[in-house]
DNA sequence: CGGCATCCTACGCGATACTG
DNA sequence: CAGTATCGCGTAGGATGCCG
């Protein structure tokens, strides 16, 4: 992160909704998780493979996104375990952002 | 970055415009620079103060954004130096993304 | 003012191994 | 399968000092 301290970051975020969004996403991979889950619910391992990230980072990111109310976790206690991650309503509203990014990417990158 | 290697990241980016955008932005502060410059051209020191980042990071980020054709640099060789950064046409097209983020931030964060 | 070079540290993140 | 725990490295990025 390029913003000095956590407190200073919060200062910047107080007034600017864009900064808040950037802060909420935290890192590029959160966005890709959201993109995937908006498409359809996914299992842990599916995300793992789709994004090519370590279990550690994926776990941490998913945990953060849950705390933010952007994704939810649904567990079926079979054996082996079956866990599904879904986008929440709040998370689905990111669709507009994702769409804007998709349009931009297609056109300019 | 949560994507294993640079090559792997490029692989992911090949097919997905969203991943390409996320990769182009690189970090949250790029987005804030773009937000500022879409508003109006800024001087180096103005960005520095607005974003609260070190000269090092600001320099590196601006350089990258220039290379990507998102911002341009305009220098008036007075003394003291007067340098202005402006958004390019390609950069201005991020306006849609920025707007989507602003809406989201206002509503949900 | 608008940088660039250097040094240095925190920590992000992958790799690995182990559990329920 | 879906994680948790630990270790260890790489590097992003702040602090500082100097220059045109």
PDB file of C-alpha atoms (C1' of nucleotides) in Angstrom:
ATOM      1  CA  UNK A   1       0.000   0.000   0.000  1.00  0.00           C
ATOM      2  CA  UNK A   2       1.260   3.402  -0.850  1.00  0.00           C
ATOM      3  CA  UNK A   3      -0.442   5.212   1.977  1.00  0.00           C
ATOM      4  CA  UNK A   4       1.704   5.911   4.968  1.00  0.00           C
ATOM      5  CA  UNK A   5      -0.055   4.572   8.015  1.00  0.00           C
ATOM      6  CA  UNK A   6      -3.348   2.865   8.658  1.00  0.00           C
ATOM      7  CA  UNK A   7      -4.587   5.977  10.407  1.00  0.00           C
ATOM      8  CA  UNK A   8      -3.571   8.191   7.555  1.00  0.00           C
ATOM      9  CA  UNK A   9      -5.199   5.869   5.105  1.00  0.00           C
ATOM     10  CA  UNK A  10      -8.404   6.074   7.069  1.00  0.00           C
ATOM     11  CA  UNK A  11      -8.123   9.835   6.947  1.00  0.00           C
ATOM     12  CA  UNK A  12      -7.954   9.769   3.185  1.00  0.00           C
ATOM     13  CA  UNK A  13     -10.822   7.317   3.086  1.00  0.00           C
ATOM     14  CA  UNK A  14     -13.072   9.376   5.287  1.00  0.00           C
ATOM     15  CA  UNK A  15     -13.940  11.879   2.592  1.00  0.00           C
ATOM     16  CA  UNK A  16     -13.400   9.997  -0.619  1.00  0.00           C
ATOM     17  CA  UNK A  17     -15.651   7.136  -1.652  1.00  0.00           C
ATOM     18  CA  UNK A  18     -13.156   6.083  -4.290  1.00  0.00           C
ATOM     19  CA  UNK A  19     -10.420   5.745  -1.716  1.00  0.00           C
ATOM     20  CA  UNK A  20     -12.791   3.691   0.397  1.00  0.00           C
ATOM     21  CA  UNK A  21     -13.453   1.332  -2.467  1.00  0.00           C
ATOM     22  CA  UNK A  22      -9.766   1.021  -3.250  1.00  0.00           C
ATOM     23  CA  UNK A  23      -9.156   0.321   0.411  1.00  0.00           C
ATOM     24  CA  UNK A  24     -11.954  -2.244   0.584  1.00  0.00           C
ATOM     25  CA  UNK A  25     -10.620  -4.141  -2.384  1.00  0.00           C
ATOM     26  CA  UNK A  26      -7.199  -3.948  -0.872  1.00  0.00           C
ATOM     27  CA  UNK A  27      -5.476  -5.816  -3.627  1.00  0.00           C
ATOM     28  CA  UNK A  28      -6.123  -6.812  -7.234  1.00  0.00           C
ATOM     29  CA  UNK A  29      -6.915 -10.409  -6.414  1.00  0.00           C
ATOM     30  CA  UNK A  30      -9.937  -9.499  -4.313  1.00  0.00           C
ATOM     31  CA  UNK A  31     -11.411  -8.060  -7.431  1.00  0.00           C
ATOM     32  CA  UNK A  32     -10.821 -11.257  -9.350  1.00  0.00           C
ATOM     33  CA  UNK A  33     -12.509 -13.273  -6.635  1.00  0.00           C
ATOM     34  CA  UNK A  34     -15.486 -10.964  -6.822  1.00  0.00           C
ATOM     35  CA  UNK A  35     -15.515 -11.290 -10.592  1.00  0.00           C
ATOM     36  CA  UNK A  36     -15.557 -15.070 -10.301  1.00  0.00           C
ATOM     37  CA  UNK A  37     -18.246 -15.171  -7.630  1.00  0.00           C
ATOM     38  CA  UNK A  38     -20.501 -12.730  -9.424  1.00  0.00           C
ATOM     39  CA  UNK A  39     -20.419 -15.203 -12.269  1.00  0.00           C
ATOM     40  CA  UNK A  40     -21.417 -18.080 -10.016  1.00  0.00           C
ATOM     41  CA  UNK A  41     -20.656 -19.595  -6.589  1.00  0.00           C
ATOM     42  CA  UNK A  42     -17.336 -21.348  -6.325  1.00  0.00           C
ATOM     43  CA  UNK A  43     -15.576 -23.808  -4.119  1.00  0.00           C
ATOM     44  CA  UNK A  44     -12.344 -23.053  -2.373  1.00  0.00           C
ATOM     45  CA  UNK A  45     -10.325 -25.210  -4.698  1.00  0.00           C
ATOM     46  CA  UNK A  46     -11.975 -23.732  -7.757  1.00  0.00           C
ATOM     47  CA  UNK A  47     -10.921 -20.259  -6.745  1.00  0.00           C
ATOM     48  CA  UNK A  48      -7.508 -21.579  -5.899  1.00  0.00           C
ATOM     49  CA  UNK A  49      -7.042 -22.938  -9.363  1.00  0.00           C
ATOM     50  CA  UNK A  50      -8.735 -20.104 -11.197  1.00  0.00           C
ATOM     51  CA  UNK A  51      -6.584 -17.481  -9.556  1.00  0.00           C
ATOM     52  CA  UNK A  52      -3.390 -19.426  -9.007  1.00  0.00           C
ATOM     53  CA  UNK A  53      -2.820 -18.098  -5.529  1.00  0.00           C
ATOM     54  CA  UNK A  54      -1.608 -19.936  -2.444  1.00  0.00           C
ATOM     55  CA  UNK A  55      -4.095 -21.359   0.045  1.00  0.00           C
ATOM     56  CA  UNK A  56      -2.759 -18.930   2.589  1.00  0.00           C
ATOM     57  CA  UNK A  57      -3.501 -15.800   0.612  1.00  0.00           C
ATOM     58  CA  UNK A  58      -6.810 -17.120  -0.614  1.00  0.00           C
ATOM     59  CA  UNK A  59      -7.887 -17.924   2.932  1.00  0.00           C
ATOM     60  CA  UNK A  60      -6.872 -14.521   4.230  1.00  0.00           C
ATOM     61  CA  UNK A  61      -8.531 -12.704   1.365  1.00  0.00           C
ATOM     62  CA  UNK A  62     -11.763 -14.651   1.638  1.00  0.00           C
ATOM     63  CA  UNK A  63     -11.834 -14.073   5.364  1.00  0.00           C
ATOM     64  CA  UNK A  64     -11.466 -10.348   4.847  1.00  0.00           C
ATOM     65  CA  UNK A  65     -14.141 -10.266   2.163  1.00  0.00           C
ATOM     66  CA  UNK A  66     -16.493 -12.116   4.503  1.00  0.00           C
ATOM     67  CA  UNK A  67     -15.846  -9.657   7.306  1.00  0.00           C
ATOM     68  CA  UNK A  68     -16.661  -6.878   4.872  1.00  0.00           C
ATOM     69  CA  UNK A  69     -19.893  -8.597   3.958  1.00  0.00           C
ATOM     70  CA  UNK A  70     -18.923  -8.969   0.330  1.00  0.00           C
ATOM     71  CA  UNK A  71     -18.882 -12.762   0.162  1.00  0.00           C
ATOM     72  CA  UNK A  72     -20.519 -15.435   2.278  1.00  0.00           C
ATOM     73  CA  UNK A  73     -19.425 -18.943   3.125  1.00  0.00           C
ATOM     74  CA  UNK A  74     -21.708 -21.980   2.947  1.00  0.00           C
ATOM     75  CA  UNK A  75     -20.587 -25.299   4.290  1.00  0.00           C
ATOM     76  CA  UNK A  76     -22.056 -28.720   3.660  1.00  0.00           C
ATOM     77  CA  UNK A  77     -20.723 -31.029   6.346  1.00  0.00           C
ATOM     78  CA  UNK A  78     -20.256 -34.055   4.140  1.00  0.00           C
ATOM     79  CA  UNK A  79     -17.036 -35.920   3.879  1.00  0.00           C
ATOM     80  CA  UNK A  80     -15.049 -34.728   2.130  1.00  0.00           C
ATOM     81  CA  UNK A  81     -16.049 -31.230   3.075  1.00  0.00           C
ATOM     82  CA  UNK A  82     -17.957 -29.164   0.564  1.00  0.00           C
ATOM     83  CA  UNK A  83     -17.628 -25.411   0.961  1.00  0.00           C
ATOM     84  CA  UNK A  84     -19.103 -22.877  -1.342  1.00  0.00           C
ATOM     85  CA  UNK A  85     -18.441 -19.176  -1.495  1.00  0.00           C
ATOM     86  CA  UNK A  86     -21.133 -16.858  -2.751  1.00  0.00           C
ATOM     87  CA  UNK A  87     -21.301 -13.197  -3.516  1.00  0.00           C
ATOM     88  CA  UNK A  88     -23.592 -11.204  -1.226  1.00  0.00           C
ATOM     89  CA  UNK A  89     -25.956  -8.461  -2.307  1.00  0.00           C
ATOM     90  CA  UNK A  90     -23.418  -5.907  -1.204  1.00  0.00           C
ATOM     91  CA  UNK A  91     -20.763  -7.739  -3.164  1.00  0.00           C
ATOM     92  CA  UNK A  92     -22.915  -8.117  -6.238  1.00  0.00           C
ATOM     93  CA  UNK A  93     -23.216  -4.360  -6.384  1.00  0.00           C
ATOM     94  CA  UNK A  94     -19.576  -4.385  -7.406  1.00  0.00           C
ATOM     95  CA  UNK A  95     -20.887  -5.627 -10.714  1.00  0.00           C
ATOM     96  CA  UNK A  96     -21.027  -2.082 -12.007  1.00  0.00           C
ATOM     97  CA  UNK A  97     -17.377  -1.540 -11.180  1.00  0.00           C
ATOM     98  CA  UNK A  98     -16.390  -4.864 -12.674  1.00  0.00           C
ATOM     99  CA  UNK A  99     -18.311  -4.083 -15.831  1.00  0.00           C
ATOM    100  CA  UNK A 100     -16.678  -0.698 -16.178  1.00  0.00           C
ATOM    101  CA  UNK A 101     -13.291  -2.323 -15.794  1.00  0.00           C
ATOM    102  CA  UNK A 102     -14.131  -5.012 -18.306  1.00  0.00           C
ATOM    103  CA  UNK A 103     -15.159  -2.423 -20.870  1.00  0.00           C
ATOM    104  CA  UNK A 104     -12.009  -0.451 -20.301  1.00  0.00           C
ATOM    105  CA  UNK A 105      -9.793  -3.491 -20.471  1.00  0.00           C
ATOM    106  CA  UNK A 106     -11.339  -4.671 -23.704  1.00  0.00           C
ATOM    107  CA  UNK A 107     -10.982  -1.308 -25.339  1.00  0.00           C
ATOM    108  CA  UNK A 108      -7.597  -0.091 -24.142  1.00  0.00           C
ATOM    109  CA  UNK A 109      -5.520  -2.965 -22.802  1.00  0.00           C
TER     110      UNK A 109
ATOM    111  CA  UNK B   1       0.383  -9.008  -5.589  1.00  0.00           C
ATOM    112  CA  UNK B   2      -1.323 -12.275  -5.050  1.00  0.00           C
ATOM    113  CA  UNK B   3      -0.441 -13.780  -8.396  1.00  0.00           C
ATOM    114  CA  UNK B   4       2.471 -16.139  -8.328  1.00  0.00           C
ATOM    115  CA  UNK B   5       4.892 -14.992 -10.976  1.00  0.00           C
ATOM    116  CA  UNK B   6       4.964 -12.227 -13.520  1.00  0.00           C
ATOM    117  CA  UNK B   7       4.538 -14.789 -16.271  1.00  0.00           C
ATOM    118  CA  UNK B   8       1.610 -16.386 -14.558  1.00  0.00           C
ATOM    119  CA  UNK B   9       0.034 -13.030 -14.002  1.00  0.00           C
ATOM    120  CA  UNK B  10       0.371 -12.309 -17.688  1.00  0.00           C
ATOM    121  CA  UNK B  11      -1.293 -15.614 -18.423  1.00  0.00           C
ATOM    122  CA  UNK B  12      -4.282 -14.629 -16.336  1.00  0.00           C
ATOM    123  CA  UNK B  13      -4.313 -11.228 -17.976  1.00  0.00           C
ATOM    124  CA  UNK B  14      -4.254 -12.583 -21.480  1.00  0.00           C
ATOM    125  CA  UNK B  15      -7.886 -13.630 -21.463  1.00  0.00           C
ATOM    126  CA  UNK B  16      -9.470 -11.395 -18.870  1.00  0.00           C
ATOM    127  CA  UNK B  17      -9.884  -7.669 -19.431  1.00  0.00           C
ATOM    128  CA  UNK B  18     -10.624  -7.180 -15.755  1.00  0.00           C
ATOM    129  CA  UNK B  19      -7.380  -8.798 -14.756  1.00  0.00           C
ATOM    130  CA  UNK B  20      -5.626  -6.540 -17.251  1.00  0.00           C
ATOM    131  CA  UNK B  21      -7.151  -3.467 -15.686  1.00  0.00           C
ATOM    132  CA  UNK B  22      -6.278  -4.638 -12.193  1.00  0.00           C
ATOM    133  CA  UNK B  23      -2.765  -5.284 -13.399  1.00  0.00           C
ATOM    134  CA  UNK B  24      -2.522  -1.892 -15.106  1.00  0.00           C
ATOM    135  CA  UNK B  25      -3.603  -0.069 -11.989  1.00  0.00           C
ATOM    136  CA  UNK B  26      -1.188  -2.166 -10.029  1.00  0.00           C
ATOM    137  CA  UNK B  27      -1.945  -0.600  -6.712  1.00  0.00           C
ATOM    138  CA  UNK B  28      -4.698   1.477  -5.126  1.00  0.00           C
ATOM    139  CA  UNK B  29      -2.718   4.695  -5.223  1.00  0.00           C
ATOM    140  CA  UNK B  30      -2.551   4.695  -9.023  1.00  0.00           C
ATOM    141  CA  UNK B  31      -6.265   4.962  -8.994  1.00  0.00           C
ATOM    142  CA  UNK B  32      -6.188   7.938  -6.675  1.00  0.00           C
ATOM    143  CA  UNK B  33      -3.703   9.699  -8.926  1.00  0.00           C
ATOM    144  CA  UNK B  34      -6.004   9.103 -11.861  1.00  0.00           C
ATOM    145  CA  UNK B  35      -8.941  10.389  -9.865  1.00  0.00           C
ATOM    146  CA  UNK B  36      -7.030  13.571  -9.039  1.00  0.00           C
ATOM    147  CA  UNK B  37      -5.813  14.131 -12.578  1.00  0.00           C
ATOM    148  CA  UNK B  38      -9.200  13.526 -14.139  1.00  0.00           C
ATOM    149  CA  UNK B  39     -10.382  16.363 -11.951  1.00  0.00           C
ATOM    150  CA  UNK B  40      -7.632  18.690 -13.150  1.00  0.00           C
ATOM    151  CA  UNK B  41      -3.889  18.725 -13.921  1.00  0.00           C
ATOM    152  CA  UNK B  42      -1.655  18.666 -10.877  1.00  0.00           C
ATOM    153  CA  UNK B  43       1.883  19.421  -9.924  1.00  0.00           C
ATOM    154  CA  UNK B  44       4.178  16.864  -8.424  1.00  0.00           C
ATOM    155  CA  UNK B  45       4.005  18.429  -5.004  1.00  0.00           C
ATOM    156  CA  UNK B  46       0.242  18.705  -5.137  1.00  0.00           C
ATOM    157  CA  UNK B  47      -0.083  14.989  -5.727  1.00  0.00           C
ATOM    158  CA  UNK B  48       2.457  14.364  -3.032  1.00  0.00           C
ATOM    159  CA  UNK B  49       0.423  16.251  -0.499  1.00  0.00           C
ATOM    160  CA  UNK B  50      -2.966  15.065  -1.676  1.00  0.00           C
ATOM    161  CA  UNK B  51      -2.009  11.418  -1.470  1.00  0.00           C
ATOM    162  CA  UNK B  52       0.486  11.517   1.371  1.00  0.00           C
ATOM    163  CA  UNK B  53       2.941   9.210  -0.313  1.00  0.00           C
ATOM    164  CA  UNK B  54       6.717   9.409  -0.442  1.00  0.00           C
ATOM    165  CA  UNK B  55       8.467  11.045  -3.397  1.00  0.00           C
ATOM    166  CA  UNK B  56       9.933   7.687  -4.235  1.00  0.00           C
ATOM    167  CA  UNK B  57       6.634   5.902  -4.671  1.00  0.00           C
ATOM    168  CA  UNK B  58       5.013   8.843  -6.380  1.00  0.00           C
ATOM    169  CA  UNK B  59       7.854   9.066  -8.880  1.00  0.00           C
ATOM    170  CA  UNK B  60       7.768   5.369  -9.637  1.00  0.00           C
ATOM    171  CA  UNK B  61       4.007   5.306  -9.983  1.00  0.00           C
ATOM    172  CA  UNK B  62       3.901   8.352 -12.238  1.00  0.00           C
ATOM    173  CA  UNK B  63       6.638   6.901 -14.385  1.00  0.00           C
ATOM    174  CA  UNK B  64       4.705   3.689 -14.805  1.00  0.00           C
ATOM    175  CA  UNK B  65       1.497   5.521 -15.613  1.00  0.00           C
ATOM    176  CA  UNK B  66       3.348   7.536 -18.226  1.00  0.00           C
ATOM    177  CA  UNK B  67       4.776   4.428 -19.803  1.00  0.00           C
ATOM    178  CA  UNK B  68       1.264   3.040 -19.955  1.00  0.00           C
ATOM    179  CA  UNK B  69       0.081   6.198 -21.659  1.00  0.00           C
ATOM    180  CA  UNK B  70      -2.340   7.054 -18.884  1.00  0.00           C
ATOM    181  CA  UNK B  71      -0.779  10.307 -17.758  1.00  0.00           C
ATOM    182  CA  UNK B  72       1.523  12.782 -19.486  1.00  0.00           C
ATOM    183  CA  UNK B  73       4.174  15.069 -18.091  1.00  0.00           C
ATOM    184  CA  UNK B  74       4.531  18.721 -19.047  1.00  0.00           C
ATOM    185  CA  UNK B  75       7.523  20.701 -17.946  1.00  0.00           C
ATOM    186  CA  UNK B  76       7.974  24.466 -17.924  1.00  0.00           C
ATOM    187  CA  UNK B  77      11.684  25.140 -17.630  1.00  0.00           C
ATOM    188  CA  UNK B  78      11.406  28.096 -15.315  1.00  0.00           C
ATOM    189  CA  UNK B  79      13.262  28.334 -12.062  1.00  0.00           C
ATOM    190  CA  UNK B  80      12.055  26.874  -9.867  1.00  0.00           C
ATOM    191  CA  UNK B  81      10.867  24.084 -12.097  1.00  0.00           C
ATOM    192  CA  UNK B  82       7.183  23.832 -12.859  1.00  0.00           C
ATOM    193  CA  UNK B  83       5.963  20.375 -13.799  1.00  0.00           C
ATOM    194  CA  UNK B  84       2.416  19.460 -14.479  1.00  0.00           C
ATOM    195  CA  UNK B  85       0.885  16.022 -14.845  1.00  0.00           C
ATOM    196  CA  UNK B  86      -2.170  15.598 -17.012  1.00  0.00           C
ATOM    197  CA  UNK B  87      -4.480  12.747 -17.734  1.00  0.00           C
ATOM    198  CA  UNK B  88      -4.359  11.447 -21.310  1.00  0.00           C
ATOM    199  CA  UNK B  89      -7.324  10.460 -23.409  1.00  0.00           C
ATOM    200  CA  UNK B  90      -6.631   6.837 -22.577  1.00  0.00           C
ATOM    201  CA  UNK B  91      -6.418   7.739 -18.911  1.00  0.00           C
ATOM    202  CA  UNK B  92      -9.555   9.840 -18.978  1.00  0.00           C
ATOM    203  CA  UNK B  93     -11.455   6.789 -20.141  1.00  0.00           C
ATOM    204  CA  UNK B  94     -10.923   5.458 -16.639  1.00  0.00           C
ATOM    205  CA  UNK B  95     -13.547   7.982 -15.654  1.00  0.00           C
ATOM    206  CA  UNK B  96     -16.225   5.349 -16.045  1.00  0.00           C
ATOM    207  CA  UNK B  97     -14.434   3.046 -13.643  1.00  0.00           C
ATOM    208  CA  UNK B  98     -13.806   5.836 -11.195  1.00  0.00           C
ATOM    209  CA  UNK B  99     -17.440   6.866 -11.337  1.00  0.00           C
ATOM    210  CA  UNK B 100     -18.626   3.336 -10.716  1.00  0.00           C
ATOM    211  CA  UNK B 101     -16.323   3.130  -7.725  1.00  0.00           C
ATOM    212  CA  UNK B 102     -17.480   6.460  -6.397  1.00  0.00           C
ATOM    213  CA  UNK B 103     -21.105   5.370  -6.594  1.00  0.00           C
ATOM    214  CA  UNK B 104     -20.358   2.143  -4.845  1.00  0.00           C
ATOM    215  CA  UNK B 105     -18.323   3.807  -2.139  1.00  0.00           C
ATOM    216  CA  UNK B 106     -21.007   6.353  -1.437  1.00  0.00           C
ATOM    217  CA  UNK B 107     -23.688   3.741  -1.170  1.00  0.00           C
ATOM    218  CA  UNK B 108     -22.001   0.884   0.633  1.00  0.00           C
ATOM    219  CA  UNK B 109     -18.862   2.047   2.437  1.00  0.00           C
TER     220      UNK B 109
ATOM    221  C1'  DC C   1      10.556  22.681  -7.101  1.00  0.00           C
ATOM    222  C1'  DG C   2      10.917  18.041  -8.871  1.00  0.00           C
ATOM    223  C1'  DG C   3      13.074  14.660  -8.720  1.00  0.00           C
ATOM    224  C1'  DC C   4      16.987  10.392  -8.216  1.00  0.00           C
ATOM    225  C1'  DA C   5      20.008   7.244  -5.425  1.00  0.00           C
ATOM    226  C1'  DT C   6      20.758   4.663  -1.338  1.00  0.00           C
ATOM    227  C1'  DC C   7      19.780   2.340   2.649  1.00  0.00           C
ATOM    228  C1'  DC C   8      16.840  -0.318   5.488  1.00  0.00           C
ATOM    229  C1'  DT C   9      12.855  -2.574   7.387  1.00  0.00           C
ATOM    230  C1'  DA C  10       8.239  -4.450   7.662  1.00  0.00           C
ATOM    231  C1'  DC C  11       5.506  -7.707   5.829  1.00  0.00           C
ATOM    232  C1'  DG C  12       3.132  -9.855   1.843  1.00  0.00           C
ATOM    233  C1'  DC C  13       3.076 -14.051   0.064  1.00  0.00           C
ATOM    234  C1'  DG C  14       4.602 -18.623  -1.637  1.00  0.00           C
ATOM    235  C1'  DA C  15       6.196 -23.256  -0.099  1.00  0.00           C
ATOM    236  C1'  DT C  16       5.662 -26.814   2.898  1.00  0.00           C
ATOM    237  C1'  DA C  17       3.718 -29.781   6.281  1.00  0.00           C
ATOM    238  C1'  DC C  18      -0.023 -31.122   9.198  1.00  0.00           C
ATOM    239  C1'  DT C  19      -5.321 -31.551  10.771  1.00  0.00           C
ATOM    240  C1'  DG C  20     -10.546 -32.572  10.751  1.00  0.00           C
TER     241       DG C  20
ATOM    242  C1'  DC D   1     -11.502 -31.144   0.427  1.00  0.00           C
ATOM    243  C1'  DA D   2     -10.781 -27.067   3.076  1.00  0.00           C
ATOM    244  C1'  DG D   3      -8.349 -25.189   5.564  1.00  0.00           C
ATOM    245  C1'  DT D   4      -4.385 -23.800   9.738  1.00  0.00           C
ATOM    246  C1'  DA D   5       0.506 -23.084  11.218  1.00  0.00           C
ATOM    247  C1'  DT D   6       5.158 -22.010  10.554  1.00  0.00           C
ATOM    248  C1'  DC D   7       9.114 -20.559   8.154  1.00  0.00           C
ATOM    249  C1'  DG D   8      11.712 -17.808   5.095  1.00  0.00           C
ATOM    250  C1'  DC D   9      12.588 -14.898   1.257  1.00  0.00           C
ATOM    251  C1'  DG D  10      11.651 -10.834  -1.873  1.00  0.00           C
ATOM    252  C1'  DT D  11      10.405  -6.628  -2.313  1.00  0.00           C
ATOM    253  C1'  DA D  12       7.444  -2.599  -1.812  1.00  0.00           C
ATOM    254  C1'  DG D  13       7.930   1.490  -0.017  1.00  0.00           C
ATOM    255  C1'  DG D  14       9.277   5.064   3.817  1.00  0.00           C
ATOM    256  C1'  DA D  15      13.259   7.983   5.387  1.00  0.00           C
ATOM    257  C1'  DT D  16      17.033  10.585   4.280  1.00  0.00           C
ATOM    258  C1'  DG D  17      20.250  13.230   1.668  1.00  0.00           C
ATOM    259  C1'  DC D  18      21.853  15.289  -2.621  1.00  0.00           C
ATOM    260  C1'  DC D  19      21.310  17.591  -7.314  1.00  0.00           C
ATOM    261  C1'  DG D  20      19.772  20.527 -11.574  1.00  0.00           C
TER     262       DG D  20
END
